[in-house]
XYZ file of C-alpha atoms in Angstrom:
337
model
C -18.101 -25.416 -85.959
C -18.381 -23.872 -89.409
C -22.130 -23.464 -88.917
C -21.460 -21.243 -85.912
C -19.113 -19.058 -87.918
C -21.801 -18.781 -90.595
C -24.269 -17.693 -87.914
C -21.859 -15.014 -86.820
C -21.531 -13.848 -90.386
C -25.258 -13.157 -90.400
C -24.319 -10.129 -88.340
C -20.896 -9.288 -89.783
C -20.568 -6.024 -91.651
C -18.919 -6.333 -95.032
C -16.233 -3.950 -96.276
C -17.549 -1.033 -98.283
C -18.031 -1.682 -101.970
C -19.083 0.402 -104.939
C -22.781 1.076 -105.402
C -24.387 -1.432 -107.718
C -25.655 0.161 -110.957
C -28.817 -1.941 -110.580
C -29.773 0.133 -107.551
C -30.634 3.050 -109.798
C -29.759 5.864 -107.381
C -26.632 7.023 -105.629
C -26.425 7.441 -101.839
C -26.312 11.213 -102.355
C -29.615 11.111 -104.224
C -31.461 9.429 -101.344
C -29.677 10.993 -98.365
C -32.274 13.719 -97.725
C -34.471 12.397 -94.885
C -37.446 14.297 -96.292
C -37.546 12.334 -99.545
C -35.908 8.975 -98.835
C -38.041 5.944 -99.713
C -37.780 2.233 -99.070
C -36.721 0.343 -102.198
C -39.257 -2.427 -102.930
C -38.678 -3.352 -106.588
C -37.024 -6.689 -105.845
C -39.567 -7.602 -103.161
C -42.352 -7.221 -105.731
C -40.330 -9.257 -108.247
C -40.100 -12.061 -105.683
C -43.846 -11.808 -104.982
C -44.627 -12.233 -108.683
C -42.490 -15.378 -108.904
C -44.090 -16.763 -105.746
C -47.633 -16.094 -106.912
C -47.081 -17.325 -110.463
C -45.789 -20.652 -109.128
C -48.441 -20.996 -106.410
C -45.770 -20.697 -103.736
C -43.559 -23.447 -105.108
C -40.905 -21.813 -107.317
C -38.027 -23.888 -108.596
C -34.435 -22.695 -108.223
C -34.381 -21.862 -111.933
C -37.521 -19.736 -111.640
C -36.124 -17.886 -108.624
C -32.839 -17.286 -110.383
C -34.462 -15.950 -113.545
C -37.253 -13.952 -111.968
C -35.665 -12.700 -108.754
C -31.943 -13.157 -108.213
C -30.664 -12.359 -111.706
C -30.639 -8.645 -112.328
C -31.568 -7.814 -108.736
C -30.385 -4.668 -107.009
C -28.120 -3.865 -104.113
C -30.521 -5.134 -101.450
C -30.469 -8.687 -102.789
C -26.716 -8.435 -103.318
C -26.167 -7.534 -99.665
C -28.594 -10.212 -98.507
C -27.188 -13.073 -100.576
C -24.015 -14.120 -98.679
C -24.951 -16.303 -95.678
C -28.660 -15.471 -96.003
C -30.159 -16.173 -99.427
C -26.940 -18.004 -100.373
C -28.243 -19.151 -103.774
C -31.405 -20.135 -105.638
C -31.312 -23.712 -104.371
C -31.157 -22.636 -100.735
C -33.926 -20.083 -101.261
C -36.194 -22.665 -102.913
C -35.710 -25.030 -99.971
C -36.523 -22.272 -97.487
C -39.732 -21.382 -99.347
C -40.825 -25.013 -99.504
C -40.346 -25.338 -95.748
C -42.054 -22.035 -94.891
C -44.577 -21.386 -97.649
C -47.183 -19.759 -95.399
C -44.610 -17.442 -93.842
C -43.841 -16.035 -97.289
C -47.517 -15.875 -98.253
C -48.311 -13.980 -95.035
C -45.571 -11.441 -95.735
C -46.701 -10.945 -99.319
C -50.371 -10.573 -98.427
C -50.113 -8.426 -95.287
C -46.773 -6.665 -95.062
C -45.556 -6.060 -98.608
C -48.529 -3.797 -99.524
C -47.758 -1.747 -96.392
C -44.044 -1.198 -97.031
C -44.443 2.016 -99.012
C -46.536 3.422 -96.161
C -43.564 2.968 -93.825
C -41.648 5.688 -95.665
C -42.954 8.087 -93.009
C -41.395 5.901 -90.308
C -38.077 5.817 -92.145
C -38.055 9.571 -92.649
C -38.766 10.205 -88.970
C -35.865 7.935 -87.991
C -33.487 9.564 -90.454
C -34.461 13.052 -89.330
C -33.584 12.004 -85.772
C -30.271 10.524 -86.888
C -29.418 13.631 -88.883
C -29.479 15.437 -85.544
C -27.346 12.784 -83.842
C -24.883 12.231 -86.693
C -24.932 15.398 -88.835
C -21.697 14.436 -90.577
C -22.806 10.957 -91.634
C -24.590 9.887 -94.796
C -27.619 7.727 -94.130
C -27.722 4.466 -96.125
C -30.382 3.572 -98.678
C -32.907 0.990 -97.504
C -34.263 -2.045 -99.335
C -36.892 -4.638 -98.487
C -36.263 -8.086 -99.987
C -37.189 -11.707 -99.395
C -34.543 -14.038 -98.004
C -34.219 -17.636 -96.874
C -36.242 -17.231 -93.647
C -33.115 -16.724 -91.552
C -32.727 -12.966 -91.047
C -35.038 -10.029 -90.456
C -32.452 -7.438 -91.343
C -28.802 -6.643 -91.871
C -26.640 -3.771 -93.000
C -23.270 -2.976 -94.449
C -21.752 0.402 -95.280
C -23.661 0.459 -98.579
C -27.210 -0.221 -97.444
C -29.550 -1.558 -94.819
C -31.749 -4.443 -95.923
C -34.915 -5.889 -94.378
C -35.819 -9.561 -94.874
C -39.579 -9.242 -95.098
C -40.630 -12.857 -94.500
C -38.913 -12.722 -91.090
C -39.782 -9.102 -90.265
C -43.458 -9.888 -90.892
C -43.512 -13.021 -88.752
C -46.017 -12.661 -85.914
C -47.405 -9.405 -87.338
C -51.204 -9.334 -87.236
C -52.061 -5.885 -88.568
C -50.678 -2.840 -90.352
C -50.147 -0.810 -87.178
C -47.957 -3.514 -85.638
C -45.983 -3.774 -88.859
C -45.304 -0.035 -88.928
C -44.018 -0.126 -85.343
C -41.789 -3.104 -86.085
C -40.371 -1.485 -89.212
C -39.625 1.742 -87.400
C -37.481 -0.165 -84.910
C -35.796 -2.170 -87.691
C -35.000 0.977 -89.644
C -33.515 2.596 -86.555
C -31.548 -0.488 -85.464
C -30.119 -1.543 -88.834
C -29.090 1.996 -89.762
C -26.644 1.970 -86.855
C -25.038 -1.219 -88.157
C -24.541 0.519 -91.502
C -22.773 3.366 -89.676
C -20.604 1.156 -87.456
C -17.130 0.214 -88.624
C -16.898 -3.315 -90.035
C -15.767 -6.022 -87.628
C -12.771 -7.640 -89.253
C -13.107 -11.386 -89.875
C -10.766 -13.355 -87.616
C -9.999 -10.424 -85.310
C -9.673 -10.655 -81.540
C -12.785 -8.528 -81.241
C -14.821 -11.106 -83.127
C -14.074 -13.622 -80.373
C -15.343 -11.243 -77.676
C -18.938 -11.707 -76.511
C -18.899 -8.251 -74.915
C -17.946 -6.584 -78.199
C -20.838 -8.306 -79.980
C -23.281 -7.372 -77.226
C -22.188 -3.735 -77.316
C -22.600 -3.553 -81.100
C -26.176 -4.746 -80.836
C -26.793 -2.814 -77.639
C -25.611 0.377 -79.306
C -28.037 -0.208 -82.175
C -30.903 -0.661 -79.710
C -29.750 2.354 -77.671
C -29.740 4.686 -80.662
C -32.995 3.184 -81.930
C -34.606 3.985 -78.590
C -33.192 7.504 -78.716
C -34.535 8.042 -82.237
C -37.992 6.606 -81.554
C -38.649 7.853 -78.040
C -37.973 4.551 -76.270
C -36.135 3.830 -73.035
C -32.445 4.456 -73.744
C -31.425 2.556 -70.590
C -33.127 -0.717 -71.518
C -34.935 -0.742 -68.172
C -38.251 -1.460 -69.890
C -37.368 -5.180 -70.063
C -39.137 -6.409 -66.921
C -37.955 -10.025 -67.334
C -34.316 -8.985 -67.571
C -34.467 -6.369 -64.832
C -35.816 -8.924 -62.348
C -32.771 -11.172 -62.968
C -30.126 -8.643 -63.916
C -27.384 -9.470 -61.405
C -27.621 -13.197 -62.100
C -27.682 -12.656 -65.852
C -24.618 -10.435 -65.679
C -22.643 -13.051 -63.736
C -23.571 -15.643 -66.362
C -22.606 -13.275 -69.169
C -19.167 -12.602 -67.665
C -18.566 -16.335 -67.304
C -19.655 -17.021 -70.878
C -17.487 -14.209 -72.190
C -14.482 -15.863 -70.565
C -15.496 -19.273 -71.954
C -15.924 -17.909 -75.467
C -12.459 -16.332 -75.461
C -10.793 -19.355 -73.871
C -12.305 -21.881 -76.263
C -11.964 -19.956 -79.506
C -8.244 -19.913 -80.349
C -7.063 -17.103 -82.581
C -7.169 -18.077 -86.230
C -9.022 -21.327 -85.574
C -12.586 -22.593 -85.471
C -14.461 -22.090 -82.171
C -14.671 -25.102 -79.912
C -18.032 -26.510 -78.821
C -17.824 -24.724 -75.453
C -17.413 -21.364 -77.203
C -20.386 -22.059 -79.450
C -22.559 -22.937 -76.472
C -21.471 -19.846 -74.532
C -22.021 -17.451 -77.413
C -25.356 -18.806 -78.576
C -26.788 -18.512 -75.096
C -26.798 -14.745 -75.723
C -26.606 -14.174 -79.474
C -27.735 -15.743 -82.769
C -30.489 -17.796 -81.119
C -33.607 -16.109 -82.529
C -35.261 -19.429 -83.276
C -33.859 -21.395 -80.353
C -33.245 -19.399 -77.159
C -32.232 -21.128 -73.906
C -35.227 -22.659 -72.120
C -37.155 -20.003 -70.250
C -35.139 -17.123 -71.731
C -36.108 -14.531 -74.347
C -34.161 -14.657 -77.598
C -30.835 -12.854 -78.043
C -30.576 -11.512 -74.521
C -27.069 -10.272 -75.312
C -28.693 -7.340 -77.133
C -30.298 -6.282 -73.860
C -27.110 -6.706 -71.814
C -25.307 -4.512 -74.341
C -28.111 -1.946 -74.242
C -27.916 -1.774 -70.454
C -24.146 -1.173 -70.536
C -24.369 1.443 -73.285
C -27.210 3.238 -71.505
C -25.271 3.297 -68.227
C -22.156 4.586 -70.006
C -24.079 7.390 -71.710
C -25.745 8.530 -68.506
C -22.383 8.855 -66.734
C -20.775 11.029 -69.411
C -20.894 14.806 -69.023
C -20.182 15.423 -72.728
C -23.100 13.703 -74.437
C -21.866 14.449 -77.974
C -18.510 12.844 -77.201
C -20.330 9.882 -75.661
C -22.391 9.400 -78.818
C -19.224 9.363 -80.933
C -17.581 6.838 -78.606
C -20.622 4.574 -78.618
C -20.820 4.583 -82.398
C -17.086 3.904 -82.787
C -16.941 1.135 -80.131
C -13.167 1.001 -80.257
C -12.641 -0.399 -76.737
C -15.348 -2.606 -75.248
C -13.605 -2.948 -71.890
C -13.189 0.826 -71.534
C -16.895 1.389 -72.168
C -17.800 -1.292 -69.637
C -15.413 0.167 -67.066
C -16.627 3.728 -67.550
C -20.257 2.623 -67.463
C -19.943 1.305 -63.930
C -22.309 -1.473 -64.989
C -22.385 -4.456 -62.662
C -20.265 -2.803 -59.976
C -23.105 -2.642 -57.476
C -24.592 -6.066 -58.158
C -24.570 -8.427 -55.164
C -21.990 -11.200 -55.224
C -23.092 -14.675 -56.251
C -24.376 -16.815 -53.394
C -23.643 -20.155 -55.009
C -22.029 -21.884 -57.951
C -23.092 -20.940 -61.456
């Protein structure tokens, strides 16, 4: 079950740490939404190593030319993603064209997404005037994560973020959503390793749902999540399944121990399944369930500013669910799950 815990750690937020001197700028220096820029130095360093080795770098070449002396973005992306030079070399060998596609199409466009980042941060300055926005870096990882964040930075894994992108316009749209989503994870409080909350499928769904909710608010999307036609057509059934899987995950993941197989199966039906969703389902549907609950909660609150603070803090998942009224009007199940 260790692999499942590693998958979860792909989304864990790490405790705050001091800014790496290799970054070259303090958070205060980049906090102004009008001048913030995406950091790309390490992405271009990776591209040089890749091109100089014809897409087949050795671990030693990756270590010397990319990982050693890298900045904060690579530092944040290394645990559970890059892992080390050996793991990165294996990922490149297995996905050479994915990396080549990202280098050829998306990397030259990254600087042009500064306008998208600034628009997102201007929106978030209005929502969270007291919060400092994190710096942003684009790096290359081991083909297992399109983005993550901790209190120090948000980081985009370009080889995954560029997957399926056919043109510059599509890339800009995708990056705008990633910027908006990952920023919220940088602002959320870290989820403590081994805590009761970490065993709660609802808490995970609300964390991701909150990120999608605020991203929609910042980019002019549907803050209720009702634009997912597939999910809306099956919502009551999906919610009943989610409630059952939440119970299974808690029951079969004893405190302080590894999750049992039943907990792994229940959790990965909804989360951490980007490359392997359940048959006939879209990937990571737990994000959408969380978005629906958060959107319903927000709409029911008279004090919208207080609601925004509560959603960002996410201190009590059950209270948010209860106050959202979500699921209360769904018809009862007509048969066994």
